[in-house]
Amino acid sequence: MKDQRSAGRVLSVVLNDRESEARTPSTRLYRIPDDAHDPFTPHPPGPALRPGENDLTRIAPGRPRAAGEGVVIEGRIVDADLRPVRRTLVEIWNANAHGRYSHVIDAGRNDAPLDPHFYGFGRLLTDDDGRYSVRTIKPGAYIARRDIDWWRPPHVHFSVVGSGVRLVTQMYFPEEPLNEKDYIFLVVPEQDRPRVIGRPDAPLAGDRVFRFDIVLRGRFQTPLDADLDHG
Amino acid sequence: MRPVKDGYTPPVRPPFTPEATIGPFYPGAFVADMPQDLWTVAPLVAHHPQGRPIVFTARFSDGPGRPVPSLIVEFWQANAHGRYRHPNDRSNAPLDPQFDGFARLRTADDGTLRFSTIRPGAHPVGAGLIRAPHLRLTVFASGIDRLTTQVFFDDEALNASDPVLNSIADPHIRARLVATRRTPVTEPGAAIEYALDVVLRGDAETPFFDDWLP
């Protein structure tokens, strides 16, 4: 155990992922000495969100609905002490029903069509109980490497930014045969894999609902506006 | 927690959500909607934060030495007085109304970025220790999970006693976290440029820190 405190982790390389092979540090991470460890993790100014930013199925309120199956993803975000992570920014992005991202980088390597009614990114703030809810289109699978027939299963990216916490992860859907062949899914330790698969819940307004609860490693301190305003 | 018979309480491992790579498709809108230039508080506004303006330039490369484009860096730093705009920072150093300390940038096709900000102040930490001025970087890119590191300035005497920098035993490795001043002489008020090569993997690998709770 002493070693774990004085030295950090060795990061895993994703099998068959050329970017992971070329970019993952090979040296064990350095652990910040306990007496120099302060909790001042990045704390961004909260962006002003517009209504409807947590509904990815329409590019703006009142516009036509995107192609594909609408799904609701909801859950609760808690910290290492299992306390709610309040009023924290959650960013979500995913491919469209055809497995194509709206990002320009996907244009050159994916011949699946764009959907004029789907940009595939949205944001929200958690409520005072750490809860969130987002509506999106269930993403299609897409090919990651043709030469080895590696397909990315349907997945939704999540980014959580807040006081004391920072997490970027991906949520998968249950009962997708591609999950068990996806190298990015398989790099997750086996006992943790259920934690990145949405759990089916009761449908909402005709859409399937998946529950995706998030437990962050940091210890969250609810930012109070009064703390930040006396500058 | 459930104490066992000899009074020992086994550590409980909360069901932490695993991290994953940000992938290649992080939306540009998420970068654009966050600050990217901490010297300019808003377009055409005459106010600036307190402190010395600096420009930090970095080039990110991979194991084979290729530039890493579209890499996301989140910067986080203290203001000129060494105070963080963070609910946990209870120091008596003043906040700066023009300075929040958070920025999010994306590298260009040549793996570089250019960050305009102010030189952060030193600040105390723990028992009698002083943190030298430094920038905190959180790095995301396709192929890697979140990485964190800290960047120092080569014209700073406090580096010699910074507890984080000096926790890296090998001085050659330590030097990889120290940005080089590119501006030998400056007019008063002009920004000083510092540059650093960040190497994600390989012989010249940049040290990264583990910030998971022990």
mmCIF file of N, CA and C in Angstrom, chain A residues 9 11 29 158 166-170 172 184 187-189 192 196 215-217, chain B residues 16-22 138 140 144-148 210-212:
data_model
loop_
_atom_site.group_PDB
_atom_site.id
_atom_site.type_symbol
_atom_site.label_atom_id
_atom_site.label_comp_id
_atom_site.label_asym_id
_atom_site.label_seq_id
_atom_site.Cartn_x
_atom_site.Cartn_y
_atom_site.Cartn_z
ATOM 1 N N ARG A 9 -0.469 5.822 -10.771
ATOM 2 C CA ARG A 9 -0.868 4.708 -11.627
ATOM 3 C C ARG A 9 0.031 4.583 -12.860
ATOM 4 N N LEU A 11 -0.765 4.005 -16.746
ATOM 5 C CA LEU A 11 -1.960 4.086 -17.580
ATOM 6 C C LEU A 11 -2.011 2.922 -18.569
ATOM 7 N N LEU A 29 2.655 7.494 -13.411
ATOM 8 C CA LEU A 29 2.320 8.867 -13.047
ATOM 9 C C LEU A 29 2.993 9.233 -11.723
ATOM 10 N N PHE A 158 -19.704 11.639 -22.161
ATOM 11 C CA PHE A 158 -20.060 12.519 -21.047
ATOM 12 C C PHE A 158 -18.803 13.236 -20.553
ATOM 13 N N ARG A 166 -13.415 16.165 -12.130
ATOM 14 C CA ARG A 166 -13.297 16.256 -13.583
ATOM 15 C C ARG A 166 -13.391 14.836 -14.101
ATOM 16 N N LEU A 167 -14.348 14.598 -14.970
ATOM 17 C CA LEU A 167 -14.515 13.250 -15.500
ATOM 18 C C LEU A 167 -14.915 13.329 -16.962
ATOM 19 N N VAL A 168 -14.258 12.539 -17.794
ATOM 20 C CA VAL A 168 -14.711 12.319 -19.165
ATOM 21 C C VAL A 168 -14.887 10.818 -19.315
ATOM 22 N N THR A 169 -16.062 10.403 -19.760
ATOM 23 C CA THR A 169 -16.307 8.976 -19.893
ATOM 24 C C THR A 169 -17.256 8.711 -21.066
ATOM 25 N N GLN A 170 -17.586 7.464 -21.282
ATOM 26 C CA GLN A 170 -18.510 7.075 -22.352
ATOM 27 C C GLN A 170 -19.524 6.110 -21.771
ATOM 28 N N TYR A 172 -22.366 3.201 -22.551
ATOM 29 C CA TYR A 172 -22.760 2.210 -23.553
ATOM 30 C C TYR A 172 -24.196 1.783 -23.297
ATOM 31 N N ILE A 184 -12.088 -0.096 -26.602
ATOM 32 C CA ILE A 184 -12.185 1.003 -25.630
ATOM 33 C C ILE A 184 -13.074 0.592 -24.458
ATOM 34 N N VAL A 187 -10.999 -2.019 -22.251
ATOM 35 C CA VAL A 187 -9.896 -1.529 -21.399
ATOM 36 C C VAL A 187 -10.417 -1.174 -19.993
ATOM 37 N N VAL A 188 -11.729 -1.040 -19.860
ATOM 38 C CA VAL A 188 -12.323 -0.832 -18.527
ATOM 39 C C VAL A 188 -12.187 -2.142 -17.752
ATOM 40 N N PRO A 189 -11.679 -2.096 -16.509
ATOM 41 C CA PRO A 189 -11.576 -3.340 -15.731
ATOM 42 C C PRO A 189 -12.927 -4.056 -15.672
ATOM 43 N N ASP A 192 -15.707 -3.158 -13.409
ATOM 44 C CA ASP A 192 -16.258 -1.801 -13.551
ATOM 45 C C ASP A 192 -17.133 -1.648 -14.798
ATOM 46 N N VAL A 196 -20.509 1.499 -16.745
ATOM 47 C CA VAL A 196 -20.551 2.373 -17.929
ATOM 48 C C VAL A 196 -21.624 1.923 -18.908
ATOM 49 N N VAL A 215 -20.270 8.295 -10.336
ATOM 50 C CA VAL A 215 -19.593 8.511 -9.054
ATOM 51 C C VAL A 215 -18.199 9.068 -9.358
ATOM 52 N N LEU A 216 -17.940 10.293 -8.886
ATOM 53 C CA LEU A 216 -16.682 10.982 -9.174
ATOM 54 C C LEU A 216 -15.668 10.704 -8.084
ATOM 55 N N ARG A 217 -14.411 10.798 -8.449
ATOM 56 C CA ARG A 217 -13.351 10.503 -7.485
ATOM 57 C C ARG A 217 -13.033 11.658 -6.562
ATOM 58 N N PHE B 16 -16.627 3.995 -8.252
ATOM 59 C CA PHE B 16 -16.254 5.106 -9.128
ATOM 60 C C PHE B 16 -16.569 4.801 -10.587
ATOM 61 N N THR B 17 -16.999 5.815 -11.297
ATOM 62 C CA THR B 17 -17.244 5.674 -12.730
ATOM 63 C C THR B 17 -15.905 5.700 -13.461
ATOM 64 N N PRO B 18 -15.616 4.694 -14.275
ATOM 65 C CA PRO B 18 -14.331 4.686 -15.001
ATOM 66 C C PRO B 18 -14.229 5.855 -15.980
ATOM 67 N N GLU B 19 -12.991 6.313 -16.179
ATOM 68 C CA GLU B 19 -12.747 7.338 -17.191
ATOM 69 C C GLU B 19 -12.634 6.687 -18.563
ATOM 70 N N ALA B 20 -12.767 7.485 -19.605
ATOM 71 C CA ALA B 20 -12.540 6.996 -20.963
ATOM 72 C C ALA B 20 -11.950 8.132 -21.777
ATOM 73 N N THR B 21 -11.428 7.795 -22.945
ATOM 74 C CA THR B 21 -10.881 8.841 -23.814
ATOM 75 C C THR B 21 -11.985 9.794 -24.261
ATOM 76 N N ILE B 22 -11.599 11.036 -24.480
ATOM 77 C CA ILE B 22 -12.534 12.041 -24.993
ATOM 78 C C ILE B 22 -12.849 11.777 -26.467
ATOM 79 N N THR B 138 -4.959 20.275 -17.600
ATOM 80 C CA THR B 138 -5.652 19.002 -17.753
ATOM 81 C C THR B 138 -5.753 18.759 -19.249
ATOM 82 N N PHE B 140 -6.761 16.387 -22.633
ATOM 83 C CA PHE B 140 -7.621 15.343 -23.191
ATOM 84 C C PHE B 140 -7.297 15.191 -24.671
ATOM 85 N N ILE B 144 -6.180 8.851 -25.346
ATOM 86 C CA ILE B 144 -5.729 8.900 -23.942
ATOM 87 C C ILE B 144 -6.873 9.294 -23.033
ATOM 88 N N ASP B 145 -6.805 8.821 -21.806
ATOM 89 C CA ASP B 145 -7.686 9.333 -20.763
ATOM 90 C C ASP B 145 -7.089 10.642 -20.249
ATOM 91 N N ARG B 146 -7.839 11.303 -19.401
ATOM 92 C CA ARG B 146 -7.425 12.594 -18.832
ATOM 93 C C ARG B 146 -6.009 12.534 -18.245
ATOM 94 N N LEU B 147 -5.192 13.530 -18.587
ATOM 95 C CA LEU B 147 -3.856 13.666 -17.997
ATOM 96 C C LEU B 147 -3.782 15.015 -17.296
ATOM 97 N N THR B 148 -3.004 15.084 -16.208
ATOM 98 C CA THR B 148 -2.803 16.386 -15.567
ATOM 99 C C THR B 148 -1.319 16.618 -15.353
ATOM 100 N N ASP B 210 -0.705 11.988 -10.896
ATOM 101 C CA ASP B 210 -1.885 11.212 -10.530
ATOM 102 C C ASP B 210 -2.636 12.013 -9.474
ATOM 103 N N ASP B 211 -3.838 12.483 -9.820
ATOM 104 C CA ASP B 211 -4.590 13.276 -8.835
ATOM 105 C C ASP B 211 -5.767 12.505 -8.259
ATOM 106 N N TRP B 212 -5.785 11.190 -8.466
ATOM 107 C CA TRP B 212 -6.820 10.392 -7.803
ATOM 108 C C TRP B 212 -6.595 10.453 -6.300
#
